[in-house]
Amino acid sequence: IVDAAMNNLIRPSLYQAHHEIVPLLLDERPHKVVDVVGPVCETGDFLAKDRKLPDIQPGEYLAVTGAGAYGQALSSNYNLRPRIAEYLVDGGEVRTIYKGQTIEDIFQEFEI
């Protein structure tokens, strides 16, 4: 279970789009076939199925590549989940291209 969910990248759930998922810690751990799923309580909350990945440990980061315009533009606040930050990797440079939201950002949209 990863922190990102179907509300952050709907394409795999919606029509089985393929995005490479790469651990940022590259090492020689053995790989196994896994499903990469999110924390939303929905059967469609997955980013990938049947992928060969190393044994990822809590706190490790994964890069979901090729999201491009399909990430933030198609994301939602389903289940009151904040939109996540997005980064652009260009050669050896990493830049934040969308800062993401906090739960406070979402609550500011409501008038109660």
mmCIF file of N, CA and C in Angstrom:
data_model
loop_
_atom_site.group_PDB
_atom_site.id
_atom_site.type_symbol
_atom_site.label_atom_id
_atom_site.label_comp_id
_atom_site.label_asym_id
_atom_site.label_seq_id
_atom_site.Cartn_x
_atom_site.Cartn_y
_atom_site.Cartn_z
ATOM 1 N N ILE A 1 0.855 -1.176 0.000
ATOM 2 C CA ILE A 1 0.000 0.000 0.000
ATOM 3 C C ILE A 1 0.896 1.232 0.000
ATOM 4 N N VAL A 2 0.659 2.116 -0.965
ATOM 5 C CA VAL A 2 1.431 3.355 -1.066
ATOM 6 C C VAL A 2 0.543 4.543 -0.680
ATOM 7 N N ASP A 3 1.153 5.707 -0.502
ATOM 8 C CA ASP A 3 0.396 6.899 -0.106
ATOM 9 C C ASP A 3 -0.469 7.449 -1.236
ATOM 10 N N ALA A 4 -0.005 7.359 -2.458
ATOM 11 C CA ALA A 4 -0.783 7.857 -3.599
ATOM 12 C C ALA A 4 -1.981 6.942 -3.833
ATOM 13 N N ALA A 5 -3.011 7.519 -4.441
ATOM 14 C CA ALA A 5 -4.239 6.753 -4.643
ATOM 15 C C ALA A 5 -4.845 7.073 -6.004
ATOM 16 N N MET A 6 -5.955 6.413 -6.275
ATOM 17 C CA MET A 6 -6.643 6.606 -7.547
ATOM 18 C C MET A 6 -7.083 8.051 -7.757
ATOM 19 N N ASN A 7 -7.269 8.809 -6.692
ATOM 20 C CA ASN A 7 -7.635 10.215 -6.870
ATOM 21 C C ASN A 7 -6.454 11.042 -7.385
ATOM 22 N N ASN A 8 -5.234 10.545 -7.213
ATOM 23 C CA ASN A 8 -4.043 11.243 -7.694
ATOM 24 C C ASN A 8 -3.704 10.892 -9.139
ATOM 25 N N LEU A 9 -3.914 9.651 -9.512
ATOM 26 C CA LEU A 9 -3.641 9.197 -10.883
ATOM 27 C C LEU A 9 -4.704 8.164 -11.241
ATOM 28 N N ILE A 10 -5.749 8.608 -11.886
ATOM 29 C CA ILE A 10 -6.922 7.772 -12.149
ATOM 30 C C ILE A 10 -6.730 6.823 -13.337
ATOM 31 N N ARG A 11 -5.792 7.109 -14.217
ATOM 32 C CA ARG A 11 -5.680 6.354 -15.469
ATOM 33 C C ARG A 11 -5.539 4.845 -15.292
ATOM 34 N N PRO A 12 -4.700 4.338 -14.375
ATOM 35 C CA PRO A 12 -4.630 2.880 -14.231
ATOM 36 C C PRO A 12 -5.968 2.261 -13.822
ATOM 37 N N SER A 13 -6.683 2.913 -12.921
ATOM 38 C CA SER A 13 -7.979 2.394 -12.477
ATOM 39 C C SER A 13 -9.045 2.529 -13.553
ATOM 40 N N LEU A 14 -9.025 3.634 -14.258
ATOM 41 C CA LEU A 14 -10.076 3.944 -15.223
ATOM 42 C C LEU A 14 -9.988 3.079 -16.473
ATOM 43 N N TYR A 15 -8.774 2.952 -17.042
ATOM 44 C CA TYR A 15 -8.662 2.153 -18.265
ATOM 45 C C TYR A 15 -7.324 1.426 -18.378
ATOM 46 N N GLN A 16 -6.790 1.002 -17.231
ATOM 47 C CA GLN A 16 -5.598 0.155 -17.167
ATOM 48 C C GLN A 16 -4.387 0.749 -17.877
ATOM 49 N N ALA A 17 -4.239 2.072 -17.826
ATOM 50 C CA ALA A 17 -3.057 2.716 -18.403
ATOM 51 C C ALA A 17 -1.807 2.248 -17.656
ATOM 52 N N HIS A 18 -0.715 2.133 -18.374
ATOM 53 C CA HIS A 18 0.546 1.653 -17.801
ATOM 54 C C HIS A 18 1.480 2.831 -17.522
ATOM 55 N N HIS A 19 1.937 2.933 -16.287
ATOM 56 C CA HIS A 19 2.967 3.891 -15.898
ATOM 57 C C HIS A 19 4.075 3.097 -15.225
ATOM 58 N N GLU A 20 5.307 3.330 -15.651
ATOM 59 C CA GLU A 20 6.423 2.672 -14.976
ATOM 60 C C GLU A 20 6.482 3.161 -13.532
ATOM 61 N N ILE A 21 6.795 2.251 -12.634
ATOM 62 C CA ILE A 21 6.966 2.577 -11.223
ATOM 63 C C ILE A 21 8.364 2.135 -10.841
ATOM 64 N N VAL A 22 9.148 3.106 -10.384
ATOM 65 C CA VAL A 22 10.571 2.876 -10.144
ATOM 66 C C VAL A 22 10.916 3.273 -8.714
ATOM 67 N N PRO A 23 11.548 2.378 -7.954
ATOM 68 C CA PRO A 23 12.010 2.791 -6.621
ATOM 69 C C PRO A 23 13.164 3.779 -6.758
ATOM 70 N N LEU A 24 13.176 4.802 -5.918
ATOM 71 C CA LEU A 24 14.274 5.767 -5.983
ATOM 72 C C LEU A 24 15.558 5.191 -5.418
ATOM 73 N N LEU A 25 15.443 4.190 -4.566
ATOM 74 C CA LEU A 25 16.610 3.488 -4.040
ATOM 75 C C LEU A 25 16.864 2.291 -4.945
ATOM 76 N N LEU A 26 17.860 2.431 -5.807
ATOM 77 C CA LEU A 26 18.188 1.341 -6.727
ATOM 78 C C LEU A 26 19.268 0.483 -6.101
ATOM 79 N N ASP A 27 18.980 -0.775 -5.921
ATOM 80 C CA ASP A 27 19.955 -1.698 -5.358
ATOM 81 C C ASP A 27 19.704 -3.091 -5.939
ATOM 82 N N GLU A 28 20.337 -4.058 -5.360
ATOM 83 C CA GLU A 28 20.288 -5.415 -5.912
ATOM 84 C C GLU A 28 19.292 -6.324 -5.201
ATOM 85 N N ARG A 29 18.316 -5.768 -4.526
ATOM 86 C CA ARG A 29 17.330 -6.617 -3.860
ATOM 87 C C ARG A 29 16.616 -7.489 -4.885
ATOM 88 N N PRO A 30 16.260 -8.693 -4.476
ATOM 89 C CA PRO A 30 15.486 -9.531 -5.398
ATOM 90 C C PRO A 30 14.111 -8.916 -5.671
ATOM 91 N N HIS A 31 13.628 -9.147 -6.872
ATOM 92 C CA HIS A 31 12.325 -8.623 -7.271
ATOM 93 C C HIS A 31 11.258 -9.701 -7.125
ATOM 94 N N LYS A 32 10.033 -9.243 -6.918
ATOM 95 C CA LYS A 32 8.897 -10.155 -6.906
ATOM 96 C C LYS A 32 7.726 -9.452 -7.578
ATOM 97 N N VAL A 33 6.745 -10.212 -7.981
ATOM 98 C CA VAL A 33 5.574 -9.655 -8.648
ATOM 99 C C VAL A 33 4.596 -9.164 -7.580
ATOM 100 N N VAL A 34 4.218 -7.881 -7.692
ATOM 101 C CA VAL A 34 3.339 -7.260 -6.697
ATOM 102 C C VAL A 34 2.284 -6.395 -7.388
ATOM 103 N N ASP A 35 1.261 -6.053 -6.628
ATOM 104 C CA ASP A 35 0.309 -5.023 -7.023
ATOM 105 C C ASP A 35 0.651 -3.774 -6.223
ATOM 106 N N VAL A 36 0.625 -2.622 -6.854
ATOM 107 C CA VAL A 36 0.856 -1.347 -6.171
ATOM 108 C C VAL A 36 -0.516 -0.711 -5.984
ATOM 109 N N VAL A 37 -0.963 -0.665 -4.730
ATOM 110 C CA VAL A 37 -2.318 -0.210 -4.432
ATOM 111 C C VAL A 37 -2.280 0.992 -3.501
ATOM 112 N N GLY A 38 -3.361 1.761 -3.538
ATOM 113 C CA GLY A 38 -3.475 2.936 -2.686
ATOM 114 C C GLY A 38 -4.324 2.661 -1.458
ATOM 115 N N PRO A 39 -4.470 3.673 -0.595
ATOM 116 C CA PRO A 39 -5.170 3.510 0.673
ATOM 117 C C PRO A 39 -6.678 3.771 0.628
ATOM 118 N N VAL A 40 -7.223 4.133 -0.544
ATOM 119 C CA VAL A 40 -8.655 4.398 -0.633
ATOM 120 C C VAL A 40 -9.400 3.062 -0.629
ATOM 121 N N CYS A 41 -10.466 2.996 0.094
ATOM 122 C CA CYS A 41 -11.223 1.748 0.244
ATOM 123 C C CYS A 41 -12.125 1.521 -0.976
ATOM 124 N N GLU A 42 -11.487 1.244 -2.103
ATOM 125 C CA GLU A 42 -12.170 0.972 -3.368
ATOM 126 C C GLU A 42 -11.409 -0.138 -4.081
ATOM 127 N N THR A 43 -12.117 -1.043 -4.722
ATOM 128 C CA THR A 43 -11.430 -2.123 -5.433
ATOM 129 C C THR A 43 -10.593 -1.603 -6.592
ATOM 130 N N GLY A 44 -10.923 -0.435 -7.114
ATOM 131 C CA GLY A 44 -10.179 0.132 -8.232
ATOM 132 C C GLY A 44 -9.001 0.990 -7.829
ATOM 133 N N ASP A 45 -8.665 1.020 -6.542
ATOM 134 C CA ASP A 45 -7.567 1.884 -6.095
ATOM 135 C C ASP A 45 -6.230 1.176 -6.279
ATOM 136 N N PHE A 46 -5.731 1.231 -7.494
ATOM 137 C CA PHE A 46 -4.415 0.654 -7.772
ATOM 138 C C PHE A 46 -3.679 1.531 -8.773
ATOM 139 N N LEU A 47 -2.359 1.511 -8.679
ATOM 140 C CA LEU A 47 -1.507 2.204 -9.642
ATOM 141 C C LEU A 47 -0.885 1.223 -10.620
ATOM 142 N N ALA A 48 -0.767 -0.035 -10.199
ATOM 143 C CA ALA A 48 -0.189 -1.054 -11.075
ATOM 144 C C ALA A 48 -0.546 -2.436 -10.548
ATOM 145 N N LYS A 49 -0.659 -3.367 -11.470
ATOM 146 C CA LYS A 49 -0.899 -4.765 -11.102
ATOM 147 C C LYS A 49 0.169 -5.632 -11.752
ATOM 148 N N ASP A 50 0.560 -6.661 -11.015
ATOM 149 C CA ASP A 50 1.511 -7.662 -11.523
ATOM 150 C C ASP A 50 2.814 -7.047 -12.022
ATOM 151 N N ARG A 51 3.445 -6.227 -11.185
ATOM 152 C CA ARG A 51 4.723 -5.586 -11.532
ATOM 153 C C ARG A 51 5.858 -6.220 -10.752
ATOM 154 N N LYS A 52 7.006 -6.346 -11.402
ATOM 155 C CA LYS A 52 8.208 -6.850 -10.727
ATOM 156 C C LYS A 52 8.914 -5.683 -10.053
ATOM 157 N N LEU A 53 8.908 -5.701 -8.728
ATOM 158 C CA LEU A 53 9.554 -4.657 -7.936
ATOM 159 C C LEU A 53 10.293 -5.304 -6.778
ATOM 160 N N PRO A 54 11.311 -4.612 -6.251
ATOM 161 C CA PRO A 54 11.975 -5.135 -5.056
ATOM 162 C C PRO A 54 11.039 -5.024 -3.852
ATOM 163 N N ASP A 55 11.436 -5.613 -2.752
ATOM 164 C CA ASP A 55 10.660 -5.553 -1.511
ATOM 165 C C ASP A 55 10.755 -4.138 -0.949
ATOM 166 N N ILE A 56 9.783 -3.315 -1.263
ATOM 167 C CA ILE A 56 9.772 -1.914 -0.843
ATOM 168 C C ILE A 56 9.432 -1.841 0.641
ATOM 169 N N GLN A 57 10.176 -1.021 1.364
ATOM 170 C CA GLN A 57 9.978 -0.870 2.805
ATOM 171 C C GLN A 57 9.265 0.446 3.108
ATOM 172 N N PRO A 58 8.554 0.525 4.240
ATOM 173 C CA PRO A 58 7.910 1.788 4.621
ATOM 174 C C PRO A 58 8.920 2.936 4.633
ATOM 175 N N GLY A 59 8.509 4.067 4.096
ATOM 176 C CA GLY A 59 9.380 5.238 4.043
ATOM 177 C C GLY A 59 10.154 5.376 2.752
ATOM 178 N N GLU A 60 10.221 4.318 1.945
ATOM 179 C CA GLU A 60 10.905 4.411 0.656
ATOM 180 C C GLU A 60 10.018 5.149 -0.344
ATOM 181 N N TYR A 61 10.661 5.788 -1.306
ATOM 182 C CA TYR A 61 9.936 6.541 -2.322
ATOM 183 C C TYR A 61 9.907 5.778 -3.636
ATOM 184 N N LEU A 62 8.780 5.920 -4.333
ATOM 185 C CA LEU A 62 8.620 5.367 -5.669
ATOM 186 C C LEU A 62 8.328 6.511 -6.630
ATOM 187 N N ALA A 63 8.875 6.420 -7.820
ATOM 188 C CA ALA A 63 8.541 7.372 -8.875
ATOM 189 C C ALA A 63 7.545 6.701 -9.811
ATOM 190 N N VAL A 64 6.432 7.368 -10.041
ATOM 191 C CA VAL A 64 5.454 6.914 -11.025
ATOM 192 C C VAL A 64 5.686 7.792 -12.245
ATOM 193 N N THR A 65 6.246 7.204 -13.284
ATOM 194 C CA THR A 65 6.704 7.997 -14.421
ATOM 195 C C THR A 65 5.617 8.145 -15.485
ATOM 196 N N GLY A 66 5.820 9.140 -16.322
ATOM 197 C CA GLY A 66 4.952 9.326 -17.474
ATOM 198 C C GLY A 66 3.563 9.845 -17.160
ATOM 199 N N ALA A 67 3.359 10.367 -15.958
ATOM 200 C CA ALA A 67 2.025 10.880 -15.618
ATOM 201 C C ALA A 67 1.743 12.164 -16.385
ATOM 202 N N GLY A 68 2.752 13.017 -16.507
ATOM 203 C CA GLY A 68 2.611 14.246 -17.281
ATOM 204 C C GLY A 68 1.327 14.989 -16.976
ATOM 205 N N ALA A 69 0.606 15.339 -18.018
ATOM 206 C CA ALA A 69 -0.637 16.099 -17.867
ATOM 207 C C ALA A 69 -1.768 15.264 -17.287
ATOM 208 N N TYR A 70 -1.533 13.965 -17.107
ATOM 209 C CA TYR A 70 -2.601 13.096 -16.623
ATOM 210 C C TYR A 70 -2.691 13.042 -15.103
ATOM 211 N N GLY A 71 -1.747 13.620 -14.411
ATOM 212 C CA GLY A 71 -1.751 13.583 -12.954
ATOM 213 C C GLY A 71 -2.668 14.629 -12.372
ATOM 214 N N GLN A 72 -2.127 15.794 -12.097
ATOM 215 C CA GLN A 72 -2.870 16.850 -11.418
ATOM 216 C C GLN A 72 -4.126 17.253 -12.191
ATOM 217 N N ALA A 73 -4.045 17.308 -13.498
ATOM 218 C CA ALA A 73 -5.197 17.747 -14.296
ATOM 219 C C ALA A 73 -6.395 16.817 -14.150
ATOM 220 N N LEU A 74 -6.159 15.533 -13.948
ATOM 221 C CA LEU A 74 -7.247 14.567 -13.789
ATOM 222 C C LEU A 74 -7.475 14.178 -12.334
ATOM 223 N N SER A 75 -6.730 14.761 -11.422
ATOM 224 C CA SER A 75 -6.858 14.374 -10.014
ATOM 225 C C SER A 75 -8.107 14.986 -9.394
ATOM 226 N N SER A 76 -8.463 14.469 -8.221
ATOM 227 C CA SER A 76 -9.648 14.961 -7.519
ATOM 228 C C SER A 76 -9.402 14.909 -6.017
ATOM 229 N N ASN A 77 -10.344 15.435 -5.290
ATOM 230 C CA ASN A 77 -10.289 15.370 -3.829
ATOM 231 C C ASN A 77 -11.226 14.286 -3.300
ATOM 232 N N TYR A 78 -11.401 13.230 -4.068
ATOM 233 C CA TYR A 78 -12.253 12.114 -3.659
ATOM 234 C C TYR A 78 -11.849 11.639 -2.264
ATOM 235 N N ASN A 79 -12.838 11.376 -1.422
ATOM 236 C CA ASN A 79 -12.616 10.974 -0.024
ATOM 237 C C ASN A 79 -11.879 12.048 0.772
ATOM 238 N N LEU A 80 -11.991 13.297 0.333
ATOM 239 C CA LEU A 80 -11.299 14.431 0.966
ATOM 240 C C LEU A 80 -9.794 14.235 1.019
ATOM 241 N N ARG A 81 -9.260 13.570 -0.002
ATOM 242 C CA ARG A 81 -7.811 13.369 -0.073
ATOM 243 C C ARG A 81 -7.171 14.537 -0.817
ATOM 244 N N PRO A 82 -6.154 15.152 -0.224
ATOM 245 C CA PRO A 82 -5.465 16.257 -0.903
ATOM 246 C C PRO A 82 -4.745 15.778 -2.166
ATOM 247 N N ARG A 83 -4.661 16.671 -3.137
ATOM 248 C CA ARG A 83 -3.853 16.378 -4.321
ATOM 249 C C ARG A 83 -2.383 16.369 -3.901
ATOM 250 N N ILE A 84 -1.613 15.481 -4.510
ATOM 251 C CA ILE A 84 -0.206 15.333 -4.131
ATOM 252 C C ILE A 84 0.682 16.267 -4.948
ATOM 253 N N ALA A 85 1.873 16.490 -4.441
ATOM 254 C CA ALA A 85 2.868 17.283 -5.174
ATOM 255 C C ALA A 85 3.321 16.501 -6.401
ATOM 256 N N GLU A 86 3.750 17.242 -7.419
ATOM 257 C CA GLU A 86 4.300 16.620 -8.618
ATOM 258 C C GLU A 86 5.659 17.225 -8.910
ATOM 259 N N TYR A 87 6.538 16.386 -9.437
ATOM 260 C CA TYR A 87 7.915 16.788 -9.688
ATOM 261 C C TYR A 87 8.285 16.478 -11.126
ATOM 262 N N LEU A 88 9.148 17.301 -11.674
ATOM 263 C CA LEU A 88 9.698 17.084 -13.005
ATOM 264 C C LEU A 88 11.166 16.727 -12.845
ATOM 265 N N VAL A 89 11.562 15.611 -13.431
ATOM 266 C CA VAL A 89 12.967 15.207 -13.430
ATOM 267 C C VAL A 89 13.495 15.447 -14.833
ATOM 268 N N ASP A 90 14.501 16.318 -14.927
ATOM 269 C CA ASP A 90 15.098 16.665 -16.213
ATOM 270 C C ASP A 90 16.599 16.480 -16.076
ATOM 271 N N GLY A 91 17.087 15.373 -16.616
ATOM 272 C CA GLY A 91 18.500 15.044 -16.412
ATOM 273 C C GLY A 91 18.733 14.786 -14.943
ATOM 274 N N GLY A 92 19.647 15.513 -14.339
ATOM 275 C CA GLY A 92 19.926 15.357 -12.918
ATOM 276 C C GLY A 92 19.197 16.352 -12.042
ATOM 277 N N GLU A 93 18.312 17.148 -12.637
ATOM 278 C CA GLU A 93 17.619 18.192 -11.883
ATOM 279 C C GLU A 93 16.183 17.771 -11.570
ATOM 280 N N VAL A 94 15.759 18.012 -10.320
ATOM 281 C CA VAL A 94 14.387 17.739 -9.898
ATOM 282 C C VAL A 94 13.739 19.059 -9.519
ATOM 283 N N ARG A 95 12.575 19.327 -10.118
ATOM 284 C CA ARG A 95 11.856 20.571 -9.816
ATOM 285 C C ARG A 95 10.428 20.253 -9.407
ATOM 286 N N THR A 96 9.925 20.995 -8.437
ATOM 287 C CA THR A 96 8.516 20.893 -8.067
ATOM 288 C C THR A 96 7.707 21.659 -9.101
ATOM 289 N N ILE A 97 6.731 20.985 -9.723
ATOM 290 C CA ILE A 97 5.891 21.666 -10.704
ATOM 291 C C ILE A 97 4.466 21.858 -10.190
ATOM 292 N N TYR A 98 4.095 21.152 -9.141
ATOM 293 C CA TYR A 98 2.820 21.372 -8.463
ATOM 294 C C TYR A 98 3.054 21.077 -6.995
ATOM 295 N N LYS A 99 2.768 22.046 -6.131
ATOM 296 C CA LYS A 99 3.130 21.908 -4.716
ATOM 297 C C LYS A 99 2.228 20.973 -3.933
ATOM 298 N N GLY A 100 1.091 20.605 -4.488
ATOM 299 C CA GLY A 100 0.172 19.737 -3.763
ATOM 300 C C GLY A 100 -0.725 20.532 -2.833
ATOM 301 N N GLN A 101 -1.561 19.823 -2.108
ATOM 302 C CA GLN A 101 -2.508 20.451 -1.198
ATOM 303 C C GLN A 101 -2.356 19.879 0.205
ATOM 304 N N THR A 102 -2.910 20.599 1.140
ATOM 305 C CA THR A 102 -3.076 20.087 2.502
ATOM 306 C C THR A 102 -4.576 19.916 2.729
ATOM 307 N N ILE A 103 -4.935 19.233 3.780
ATOM 308 C CA ILE A 103 -6.352 19.093 4.101
ATOM 309 C C ILE A 103 -6.963 20.463 4.395
ATOM 310 N N GLU A 104 -6.148 21.365 4.948
ATOM 311 C CA GLU A 104 -6.630 22.725 5.209
ATOM 312 C C GLU A 104 -7.001 23.435 3.908
ATOM 313 N N ASP A 105 -6.227 23.205 2.845
ATOM 314 C CA ASP A 105 -6.554 23.792 1.543
ATOM 315 C C ASP A 105 -7.942 23.347 1.081
ATOM 316 N N ILE A 106 -8.246 22.087 1.291
ATOM 317 C CA ILE A 106 -9.550 21.561 0.879
ATOM 318 C C ILE A 106 -10.663 22.191 1.714
ATOM 319 N N PHE A 107 -10.474 22.234 3.018
ATOM 320 C CA PHE A 107 -11.515 22.774 3.900
ATOM 321 C C PHE A 107 -11.788 24.251 3.635
ATOM 322 N N GLN A 108 -10.820 24.984 3.117
ATOM 323 C CA GLN A 108 -11.039 26.395 2.793
ATOM 324 C C GLN A 108 -12.077 26.579 1.688
ATOM 325 N N GLU A 109 -12.313 25.545 0.905
ATOM 326 C CA GLU A 109 -13.285 25.614 -0.183
ATOM 327 C C GLU A 109 -14.727 25.502 0.309
ATOM 328 N N PHE A 110 -14.916 25.050 1.541
ATOM 329 C CA PHE A 110 -16.257 24.838 2.080
ATOM 330 C C PHE A 110 -16.755 26.064 2.832
ATOM 331 N N GLU A 111 -18.051 26.278 2.769
ATOM 332 C CA GLU A 111 -18.700 27.311 3.568
ATOM 333 C C GLU A 111 -19.706 26.612 4.465
ATOM 334 N N ILE A 112 -19.401 26.595 5.742
ATOM 335 C CA ILE A 112 -20.263 25.873 6.687
ATOM 336 C C ILE A 112 -20.866 26.860 7.666
#
